[in-house]
mmCIF file of C-alpha atoms in Angstrom:
data_model
loop_
_atom_site.group_PDB
_atom_site.id
_atom_site.type_symbol
_atom_site.label_atom_id
_atom_site.label_comp_id
_atom_site.label_asym_id
_atom_site.label_seq_id
_atom_site.Cartn_x
_atom_site.Cartn_y
_atom_site.Cartn_z
ATOM 1 C CA UNK W 30 -1.451 -24.705 8.523
ATOM 2 C CA UNK W 31 1.604 -23.058 10.017
ATOM 3 C CA UNK W 32 4.487 -23.033 7.210
ATOM 4 C CA UNK W 33 8.042 -24.735 8.493
ATOM 5 C CA UNK W 34 11.183 -22.751 8.072
ATOM 6 C CA UNK W 35 12.013 -25.189 4.846
ATOM 7 C CA UNK W 36 8.957 -24.597 3.901
ATOM 8 C CA UNK W 37 9.258 -20.895 4.670
ATOM 9 C CA UNK W 38 12.087 -20.498 2.534
ATOM 10 C CA UNK W 39 11.060 -22.010 -0.464
ATOM 11 C CA UNK W 40 8.155 -19.261 0.180
ATOM 12 C CA UNK W 41 10.368 -16.351 0.105
ATOM 13 C CA UNK W 42 12.219 -17.731 -2.696
ATOM 14 C CA UNK W 43 8.873 -18.282 -4.430
ATOM 15 C CA UNK W 44 7.590 -14.860 -4.746
ATOM 16 C CA UNK W 45 11.117 -12.944 -4.804
ATOM 17 C CA UNK W 46 11.529 -14.798 -7.740
ATOM 18 C CA UNK W 47 7.374 -14.288 -9.040
ATOM 19 C CA UNK W 48 8.208 -11.226 -8.558
ATOM 20 C CA UNK W 49 11.017 -10.607 -10.315
ATOM 21 C CA UNK W 50 9.304 -12.479 -13.453
ATOM 22 C CA UNK W 51 6.484 -10.221 -13.354
ATOM 23 C CA UNK W 52 8.717 -6.720 -12.920
ATOM 24 C CA UNK W 53 10.549 -8.371 -16.104
ATOM 25 C CA UNK W 54 6.957 -9.003 -18.395
ATOM 26 C CA UNK W 55 5.522 -5.573 -17.050
ATOM 27 C CA UNK W 56 8.950 -3.630 -18.655
ATOM 28 C CA UNK W 57 8.600 -5.971 -21.888
ATOM 29 C CA UNK W 58 4.391 -5.439 -22.339
ATOM 30 C CA UNK W 59 3.306 -2.376 -23.992
ATOM 31 C CA UNK W 60 3.236 0.070 -27.355
ATOM 32 C CA UNK W 61 6.849 -1.286 -28.257
ATOM 33 C CA UNK W 62 7.613 -4.461 -27.355
ATOM 34 C CA UNK W 63 10.684 -5.558 -25.955
ATOM 35 C CA UNK W 64 12.507 -8.893 -25.769
ATOM 36 C CA UNK W 65 13.132 -10.355 -21.603
ATOM 37 C CA UNK W 66 17.118 -10.922 -22.512
ATOM 38 C CA UNK W 67 17.042 -7.569 -24.139
ATOM 39 C CA UNK W 68 15.094 -6.194 -20.511
ATOM 40 C CA UNK W 69 18.087 -7.981 -18.060
ATOM 41 C CA UNK W 70 20.020 -6.412 -20.786
ATOM 42 C CA UNK W 71 19.514 -2.410 -19.891
ATOM 43 C CA UNK W 72 18.860 -3.247 -16.049
ATOM 44 C CA UNK W 73 22.369 -4.548 -15.518
ATOM 45 C CA UNK W 74 24.124 -1.111 -18.136
ATOM 46 C CA UNK W 75 21.790 1.203 -15.826
ATOM 47 C CA UNK W 76 22.801 -0.471 -12.850
ATOM 48 C CA UNK W 77 26.834 -0.209 -14.375
ATOM 49 C CA UNK W 78 27.753 -3.510 -15.289
ATOM 50 C CA UNK W 79 28.184 -3.506 -18.790
ATOM 51 C CA UNK W 80 28.301 -0.668 -21.417
ATOM 52 C CA UNK W 81 25.924 2.311 -21.153
ATOM 53 C CA UNK W 82 22.294 2.121 -22.034
ATOM 54 C CA UNK W 83 21.747 3.582 -24.897
ATOM 55 C CA UNK W 84 18.687 3.589 -27.940
ATOM 56 C CA UNK W 85 15.017 3.883 -27.866
ATOM 57 C CA UNK W 86 14.699 0.936 -25.379
ATOM 58 C CA UNK W 87 16.961 2.710 -23.232
ATOM 59 C CA UNK W 88 14.605 5.252 -23.184
ATOM 60 C CA UNK W 89 11.742 3.345 -22.708
ATOM 61 C CA UNK W 90 12.306 1.350 -19.784
ATOM 62 C CA UNK W 91 14.554 4.053 -17.967
ATOM 63 C CA UNK W 92 12.037 6.759 -17.847
ATOM 64 C CA UNK W 93 8.759 6.132 -18.786
ATOM 65 C CA UNK W 94 8.032 1.667 -17.349
ATOM 66 C CA UNK W 95 10.842 1.468 -14.950
ATOM 67 C CA UNK W 96 9.807 4.144 -12.508
ATOM 68 C CA UNK W 97 6.351 3.179 -12.364
ATOM 69 C CA UNK W 98 6.871 -0.343 -12.243
ATOM 70 C CA UNK W 99 9.503 0.318 -8.605
ATOM 71 C CA UNK W 100 6.241 3.033 -7.732
ATOM 72 C CA UNK W 101 3.934 -0.119 -8.154
ATOM 73 C CA UNK W 102 6.376 -2.292 -6.004
ATOM 74 C CA UNK W 103 6.284 0.542 -3.329
ATOM 75 C CA UNK W 104 2.791 1.147 -2.979
ATOM 76 C CA UNK W 105 2.212 -2.742 -3.008
ATOM 77 C CA UNK W 106 4.318 -3.539 -0.335
ATOM 78 C CA UNK W 107 3.930 -0.685 1.835
ATOM 79 C CA UNK W 108 -0.107 -1.386 1.737
ATOM 80 C CA UNK W 109 0.527 -4.918 2.013
ATOM 81 C CA UNK W 110 2.411 -3.786 5.283
ATOM 82 C CA UNK W 111 0.166 -1.413 6.664
ATOM 83 C CA UNK W 112 -3.022 -3.825 5.872
ATOM 84 C CA UNK W 113 -1.174 -6.690 8.090
ATOM 85 C CA UNK W 114 -0.475 -4.401 10.920
ATOM 86 C CA UNK W 115 -3.768 -2.818 11.015
ATOM 87 C CA UNK W 116 -5.646 -6.210 11.519
ATOM 88 C CA UNK W 117 -2.961 -7.613 13.865
ATOM 89 C CA UNK W 118 -3.848 -3.928 16.199
ATOM 90 C CA UNK W 119 -7.587 -4.393 16.021
ATOM 91 C CA UNK W 120 -6.980 -8.179 16.109
ATOM 92 C CA UNK W 121 -10.173 -8.410 12.885
ATOM 93 C CA UNK W 122 -8.956 -9.817 9.366
ATOM 94 C CA UNK W 123 -12.051 -7.939 7.873
ATOM 95 C CA UNK W 124 -9.386 -4.356 8.654
ATOM 96 C CA UNK W 125 -7.719 -2.925 6.338
ATOM 97 C CA UNK W 126 -4.972 0.401 5.679
ATOM 98 C CA UNK W 127 -7.650 2.580 5.294
ATOM 99 C CA UNK W 128 -9.838 1.912 8.083
ATOM 100 C CA UNK W 129 -9.418 4.552 10.303
ATOM 101 C CA UNK W 130 -10.486 6.953 7.425
ATOM 102 C CA UNK W 131 -6.915 7.722 5.736
ATOM 103 C CA UNK W 132 -8.496 7.239 2.607
ATOM 104 C CA UNK W 133 -11.068 9.600 2.871
ATOM 105 C CA UNK W 134 -9.064 12.161 4.480
ATOM 106 C CA UNK W 135 -6.103 11.531 1.470
ATOM 107 C CA UNK W 136 -8.794 12.015 -0.984
ATOM 108 C CA UNK W 137 -10.149 15.246 0.859
ATOM 109 C CA UNK W 138 -6.755 16.360 0.741
ATOM 110 C CA UNK W 139 -6.077 15.863 -3.071
ATOM 111 C CA UNK W 140 -9.290 16.599 -3.798
ATOM 112 C CA UNK W 141 -8.373 20.176 -2.316
ATOM 113 C CA UNK W 142 -5.444 20.528 -4.169
ATOM 114 C CA UNK W 143 -7.562 19.689 -7.553
ATOM 115 C CA UNK W 144 -9.680 22.148 -6.831
ATOM 116 C CA UNK W 145 -7.664 25.049 -5.671
ATOM 117 C CA UNK W 146 -5.371 24.724 -9.105
ATOM 118 C CA UNK W 147 -2.176 23.683 -6.071
ATOM 119 C CA UNK W 148 -1.273 21.357 -8.598
ATOM 120 C CA UNK W 149 2.514 22.178 -8.112
ATOM 121 C CA UNK W 150 6.279 20.899 -8.110
ATOM 122 C CA UNK W 151 8.477 21.678 -5.133
ATOM 123 C CA UNK W 152 11.558 20.197 -4.236
ATOM 124 C CA UNK W 153 10.334 17.042 -5.896
ATOM 125 C CA UNK W 154 7.010 17.145 -3.511
ATOM 126 C CA UNK W 155 3.739 16.791 -6.147
ATOM 127 C CA UNK W 156 1.336 19.252 -4.450
ATOM 128 C CA UNK W 157 -1.536 17.087 -4.751
ATOM 129 C CA UNK W 158 0.291 14.425 -3.238
ATOM 130 C CA UNK W 159 1.594 16.428 -0.475
ATOM 131 C CA UNK W 160 -2.230 17.128 0.401
ATOM 132 C CA UNK W 161 -3.650 13.848 0.208
ATOM 133 C CA UNK W 162 -0.492 12.193 3.159
ATOM 134 C CA UNK W 163 -1.640 15.959 4.370
ATOM 135 C CA UNK W 164 -5.299 15.060 4.779
ATOM 136 C CA UNK W 165 -4.394 11.455 5.974
ATOM 137 C CA UNK W 166 -2.046 12.536 8.821
ATOM 138 C CA UNK W 167 -4.701 14.992 9.788
ATOM 139 C CA UNK W 168 -7.477 12.404 9.905
ATOM 140 C CA UNK W 169 -5.380 10.273 12.029
ATOM 141 C CA UNK W 170 -4.048 12.919 14.016
ATOM 142 C CA UNK W 171 -7.758 13.168 14.987
ATOM 143 C CA UNK W 172 -8.806 9.807 15.079
ATOM 144 C CA UNK W 173 -6.064 9.310 17.853
ATOM 145 C CA UNK W 174 -7.027 12.560 19.889
ATOM 146 C CA UNK W 175 -10.651 11.363 20.200
ATOM 147 C CA UNK W 176 -9.217 7.834 21.084
ATOM 148 C CA UNK W 177 -7.556 8.237 23.729
ATOM 149 C CA UNK W 178 -8.494 7.841 27.562
ATOM 150 C CA UNK W 179 -6.423 8.441 30.182
ATOM 151 C CA UNK W 180 -3.220 7.100 27.964
ATOM 152 C CA UNK W 181 -5.015 4.348 26.636
ATOM 153 C CA UNK W 182 -5.649 3.844 22.917
ATOM 154 C CA UNK W 183 -8.279 1.459 23.029
ATOM 155 C CA UNK W 184 -8.805 -0.441 19.613
ATOM 156 C CA UNK W 185 -12.997 -0.230 19.259
ATOM 157 C CA UNK W 186 -12.916 3.549 20.081
ATOM 158 C CA UNK W 187 -10.289 4.592 17.436
ATOM 159 C CA UNK W 188 -12.574 2.141 15.289
ATOM 160 C CA UNK W 189 -15.629 3.583 15.494
ATOM 161 C CA UNK W 190 -13.882 7.520 15.189
ATOM 162 C CA UNK W 191 -11.796 6.006 12.095
ATOM 163 C CA UNK W 192 -15.428 5.243 10.529
ATOM 164 C CA UNK W 193 -17.278 8.572 12.082
ATOM 165 C CA UNK W 194 -14.412 10.669 10.551
ATOM 166 C CA UNK W 195 -13.925 8.962 7.575
ATOM 167 C CA UNK W 196 -17.583 9.477 6.548
ATOM 168 C CA UNK W 197 -17.111 13.039 7.114
ATOM 169 C CA UNK W 198 -14.148 13.832 5.222
ATOM 170 C CA UNK W 199 -15.918 11.817 2.494
ATOM 171 C CA UNK W 200 -19.053 13.584 2.297
ATOM 172 C CA UNK W 201 -17.046 16.963 2.466
ATOM 173 C CA UNK W 202 -15.510 15.205 -0.828
ATOM 174 C CA UNK W 203 -18.464 14.951 -2.425
ATOM 175 C CA UNK W 204 -19.553 18.517 -1.845
ATOM 176 C CA UNK W 205 -15.954 20.024 -3.499
ATOM 177 C CA UNK W 206 -16.830 17.457 -6.529
ATOM 178 C CA UNK W 207 -20.629 19.124 -6.885
ATOM 179 C CA UNK W 208 -19.082 22.455 -6.489
ATOM 180 C CA UNK W 209 -16.839 22.183 -8.915
ATOM 181 C CA UNK W 210 -17.024 23.929 -12.538
ATOM 182 C CA UNK W 211 -14.330 22.690 -14.087
ATOM 183 C CA UNK W 212 -15.522 19.302 -15.659
ATOM 184 C CA UNK W 213 -11.605 18.310 -16.303
ATOM 185 C CA UNK W 214 -11.351 19.002 -12.064
ATOM 186 C CA UNK W 215 -13.709 16.311 -11.730
ATOM 187 C CA UNK W 216 -12.419 14.014 -14.079
ATOM 188 C CA UNK W 217 -8.920 14.263 -12.295
ATOM 189 C CA UNK W 218 -10.208 14.001 -8.723
ATOM 190 C CA UNK W 219 -12.774 10.369 -10.056
ATOM 191 C CA UNK W 220 -9.816 8.894 -11.956
ATOM 192 C CA UNK W 221 -7.429 9.801 -8.502
ATOM 193 C CA UNK W 222 -10.250 7.970 -6.417
ATOM 194 C CA UNK W 223 -9.830 5.279 -8.483
ATOM 195 C CA UNK W 224 -5.826 5.219 -8.700
ATOM 196 C CA UNK W 225 -3.602 5.325 -10.900
ATOM 197 C CA UNK W 226 0.151 5.000 -11.451
ATOM 198 C CA UNK W 227 -0.095 6.468 -14.798
ATOM 199 C CA UNK W 228 2.002 9.280 -16.068
ATOM 200 C CA UNK W 229 4.490 8.191 -12.766
ATOM 201 C CA UNK W 230 8.090 9.273 -13.275
ATOM 202 C CA UNK W 231 11.281 8.680 -11.216
ATOM 203 C CA UNK W 232 10.314 11.778 -9.046
ATOM 204 C CA UNK W 233 7.121 10.231 -7.330
ATOM 205 C CA UNK W 234 9.677 6.907 -6.304
ATOM 206 C CA UNK W 235 12.086 9.358 -4.770
ATOM 207 C CA UNK W 236 8.632 11.423 -3.172
ATOM 208 C CA UNK W 237 8.066 8.345 -1.350
ATOM 209 C CA UNK W 238 10.637 5.567 -1.078
ATOM 210 C CA UNK W 239 12.330 6.872 1.641
ATOM 211 C CA UNK W 240 9.355 6.697 4.177
ATOM 212 C CA UNK W 241 8.115 3.384 2.933
ATOM 213 C CA UNK W 242 11.453 1.936 3.445
ATOM 214 C CA UNK W 243 11.673 3.344 6.733
ATOM 215 C CA UNK W 244 8.250 2.785 8.195
ATOM 216 C CA UNK W 245 8.984 -0.771 6.472
ATOM 217 C CA UNK W 246 11.794 -1.555 8.798
ATOM 218 C CA UNK W 247 10.654 0.114 12.244
ATOM 219 C CA UNK W 248 7.001 -2.130 11.749
ATOM 220 C CA UNK W 249 9.302 -4.951 11.522
ATOM 221 C CA UNK W 250 11.109 -3.855 14.528
ATOM 222 C CA UNK W 251 7.981 -4.213 16.604
ATOM 223 C CA UNK W 252 6.921 -7.652 14.904
ATOM 224 C CA UNK W 253 7.602 -9.789 18.335
ATOM 225 C CA UNK W 254 5.730 -7.779 20.081
ATOM 226 C CA UNK W 255 2.542 -7.137 17.885
ATOM 227 C CA UNK W 256 2.843 -11.563 18.305
ATOM 228 C CA UNK W 257 1.628 -10.652 21.988
ATOM 229 C CA UNK W 258 -0.745 -8.209 21.621
ATOM 230 C CA UNK W 259 -2.377 -10.081 19.262
ATOM 231 C CA UNK W 260 -2.714 -13.109 21.722
ATOM 232 C CA UNK W 261 -3.759 -10.808 24.211
ATOM 233 C CA UNK W 262 -2.790 -7.546 25.497
ATOM 234 C CA UNK W 263 -2.817 -8.425 29.089
ATOM 235 C CA UNK W 264 -0.989 -11.838 28.455
ATOM 236 C CA UNK W 265 1.376 -8.951 26.379
ATOM 237 C CA UNK W 266 2.027 -6.416 29.006
ATOM 238 C CA UNK W 267 2.765 -9.674 32.042
ATOM 239 C CA UNK W 268 5.332 -10.396 29.271
ATOM 240 C CA UNK W 269 7.292 -7.313 29.119
ATOM 241 C CA UNK W 270 5.604 -5.433 26.235
ATOM 242 C CA UNK W 271 4.282 -1.688 27.135
ATOM 243 C CA UNK W 272 1.108 -2.187 25.002
ATOM 244 C CA UNK W 273 0.026 1.146 24.540
ATOM 245 C CA UNK W 274 3.328 2.919 23.985
ATOM 246 C CA UNK W 275 3.688 0.135 21.433
ATOM 247 C CA UNK W 276 0.259 -0.079 19.721
ATOM 248 C CA UNK W 277 0.593 3.659 19.674
ATOM 249 C CA UNK W 278 3.941 2.974 17.419
ATOM 250 C CA UNK W 279 2.346 0.559 15.456
ATOM 251 C CA UNK W 280 -0.305 2.940 14.490
ATOM 252 C CA UNK W 281 1.732 5.873 13.359
ATOM 253 C CA UNK W 282 3.550 3.369 11.288
ATOM 254 C CA UNK W 283 1.186 1.774 9.202
ATOM 255 C CA UNK W 284 -0.246 5.173 9.094
ATOM 256 C CA UNK W 285 2.467 6.381 7.506
ATOM 257 C CA UNK W 286 3.033 3.204 5.300
ATOM 258 C CA UNK W 287 -0.655 3.953 3.735
ATOM 259 C CA UNK W 288 -0.930 7.539 3.556
ATOM 260 C CA UNK W 289 2.369 7.558 1.719
ATOM 261 C CA UNK W 290 1.607 5.072 -0.981
ATOM 262 C CA UNK W 291 -2.236 6.975 -1.186
ATOM 263 C CA UNK W 292 -0.298 10.144 -1.499
ATOM 264 C CA UNK W 293 1.211 8.618 -4.891
ATOM 265 C CA UNK W 294 -1.133 6.595 -6.533
ATOM 266 C CA UNK W 295 -4.593 7.129 -5.558
ATOM 267 C CA UNK W 296 -6.751 5.184 -3.109
ATOM 268 C CA UNK W 297 -6.272 1.581 -4.622
ATOM 269 C CA UNK W 298 -8.405 -0.858 -2.786
ATOM 270 C CA UNK W 299 -8.585 -4.790 -1.456
ATOM 271 C CA UNK W 300 -4.342 -4.718 -1.121
ATOM 272 C CA UNK W 301 -3.498 -4.485 2.214
ATOM 273 C CA UNK W 302 -7.092 -6.859 2.894
ATOM 274 C CA UNK W 303 -6.196 -9.670 0.919
ATOM 275 C CA UNK W 304 -2.569 -10.132 0.935
ATOM 276 C CA UNK W 305 -2.220 -11.160 5.140
ATOM 277 C CA UNK W 306 -4.624 -13.405 4.234
ATOM 278 C CA UNK W 307 -2.764 -14.857 1.649
ATOM 279 C CA UNK W 308 0.652 -15.131 3.226
ATOM 280 C CA UNK W 309 -0.944 -16.474 6.398
ATOM 281 C CA UNK W 310 -1.713 -19.280 4.300
ATOM 282 C CA UNK W 311 1.871 -19.241 2.939
ATOM 283 C CA UNK W 312 4.141 -18.551 6.166
ATOM 284 C CA UNK W 313 1.712 -18.862 9.356
ATOM 285 C CA UNK W 314 0.889 -16.074 11.842
ATOM 286 C CA UNK W 315 4.404 -15.011 12.828
ATOM 287 C CA UNK W 316 4.947 -11.613 11.673
ATOM 288 C CA UNK W 317 8.559 -11.605 11.843
ATOM 289 C CA UNK W 318 7.892 -13.709 8.528
ATOM 290 C CA UNK W 319 4.218 -12.843 7.511
ATOM 291 C CA UNK W 320 5.596 -8.978 7.435
ATOM 292 C CA UNK W 321 8.424 -9.502 4.998
ATOM 293 C CA UNK W 322 5.976 -11.912 2.924
ATOM 294 C CA UNK W 323 3.312 -9.935 3.090
ATOM 295 C CA UNK W 324 5.864 -6.993 1.332
ATOM 296 C CA UNK W 325 6.591 -9.544 -1.330
ATOM 297 C CA UNK W 326 2.985 -10.505 -1.820
ATOM 298 C CA UNK W 327 1.683 -6.752 -2.087
ATOM 299 C CA UNK W 328 4.763 -5.885 -4.595
ATOM 300 C CA UNK W 329 3.642 -9.284 -6.678
ATOM 301 C CA UNK W 330 -0.280 -7.916 -6.903
ATOM 302 C CA UNK W 331 -0.187 -4.141 -7.811
ATOM 303 C CA UNK W 332 3.123 -5.119 -10.299
ATOM 304 C CA UNK W 333 0.447 -7.862 -12.299
ATOM 305 C CA UNK W 334 -2.849 -5.265 -12.195
ATOM 306 C CA UNK W 335 -0.906 -2.545 -12.573
ATOM 307 C CA UNK W 336 0.448 -4.768 -16.069
ATOM 308 C CA UNK W 337 -3.078 -5.283 -16.325
ATOM 309 C CA UNK W 338 -3.971 -1.732 -16.343
ATOM 310 C CA UNK W 339 -2.443 -0.744 -18.719
ATOM 311 C CA UNK W 340 -2.806 -3.916 -21.696
ATOM 312 C CA UNK W 341 -6.670 -4.680 -20.890
ATOM 313 C CA UNK W 342 -7.667 -1.596 -22.879
ATOM 314 C CA UNK W 343 -5.113 -0.343 -24.923
ATOM 315 C CA UNK W 344 -4.744 2.217 -26.202
ATOM 316 C CA UNK W 345 -6.266 3.716 -23.459
ATOM 317 C CA UNK W 346 -6.024 2.912 -19.738
ATOM 318 C CA UNK W 347 -8.034 1.773 -16.936
ATOM 319 C CA UNK W 348 -7.883 2.671 -13.371
ATOM 320 C CA UNK W 349 -5.694 0.209 -11.124
ATOM 321 C CA UNK W 350 -8.239 0.434 -8.244
ATOM 322 C CA UNK W 351 -10.712 -1.017 -10.376
ATOM 323 C CA UNK W 352 -8.445 -4.175 -11.561
ATOM 324 C CA UNK W 353 -7.718 -5.104 -7.275
ATOM 325 C CA UNK W 354 -11.346 -5.025 -6.500
ATOM 326 C CA UNK W 355 -12.092 -7.451 -9.540
ATOM 327 C CA UNK W 356 -9.659 -9.459 -8.172
ATOM 328 C CA UNK W 357 -9.820 -9.001 -5.290
ATOM 329 C CA UNK W 358 -13.693 -8.734 -4.419
ATOM 330 C CA UNK W 359 -14.028 -12.841 -5.457
ATOM 331 C CA UNK W 360 -11.220 -13.840 -3.826
ATOM 332 C CA UNK W 361 -11.865 -12.630 -1.053
ATOM 333 C CA UNK W 362 -15.814 -13.939 -0.904
ATOM 334 C CA UNK W 363 -14.143 -17.235 -1.445
ATOM 335 C CA UNK W 364 -11.877 -16.909 1.798
ATOM 336 C CA UNK W 365 -15.130 -16.103 3.941
ATOM 337 C CA UNK W 366 -16.755 -18.970 2.241
ATOM 338 C CA UNK W 367 -13.621 -21.513 2.531
ATOM 339 C CA UNK W 368 -13.290 -20.559 6.370
ATOM 340 C CA UNK W 369 -16.556 -20.717 6.967
ATOM 341 C CA UNK W 370 -16.877 -17.045 7.778
ATOM 342 C CA UNK W 371 -14.933 -14.668 10.175
ATOM 343 C CA UNK W 372 -14.049 -15.222 13.539
#
């Protein structure tokens, strides 16, 4: 089913409204409950409308909850958009942002930083985050170098290379975890591997928002080319698309989005796999519409999952990756059954 333009407009409005409601709810729920009207008032004051934002409520919202929720929006949007592009790149609905070893490379980098005690902050950049980002890029560059064939980038070779190098990185991560003597380090590594936004502050937001915003705009620019490539590379070439060049740029853009998200949140599964499917049902396969709708859908899912992670086992907190897996796996199985399998 392909949504008509008017239907798409209502869909975007509904998704935007749902995201706004989810953000307000998440800002208000916690150890200290804050009323929705008070939240709106504080947000307006922080934006420069009205008087200064003072009081305990302002500190809780401005310094603790708001940066975490904005980071959830950014991470969800990045993973969903990256997953949408990867599914188009590989022409495979089973593809996700981590399919070429991004998550395994990031996990290896983060584990190395934790084990080596490189948990520093440098000009607003986290040592663990930087190593995770670098690990994701190194694995992706290796996949690219191995897969390149006479200037061409065959999707099948990219996929197989990613699986192989991802498995190698995962094995090295497991070896380092076994070799660690400090139980606290192992616990930190495991918590990072399961994904979490706990203790995230404004510095984490500032660390990734430029990259995610620029990467999202970059990929949106190639939405039409991606539509043509999905219909067939030969046809796209005939219609004037430099297929191999566009494929390289799509791979770079999707990798940077996913790597940036993983660097600040750890490994959070199913967002980039499920959201593109749901958005295709709502707005159709046109990537000029599908990509921005995936941004909204991914943000909604992450804000909701983060809220559940905070409140389900209060005063403790669940890793957010557990929530997305619990929500995503049954829904994906439902989609498989409804569609009669993957074609």
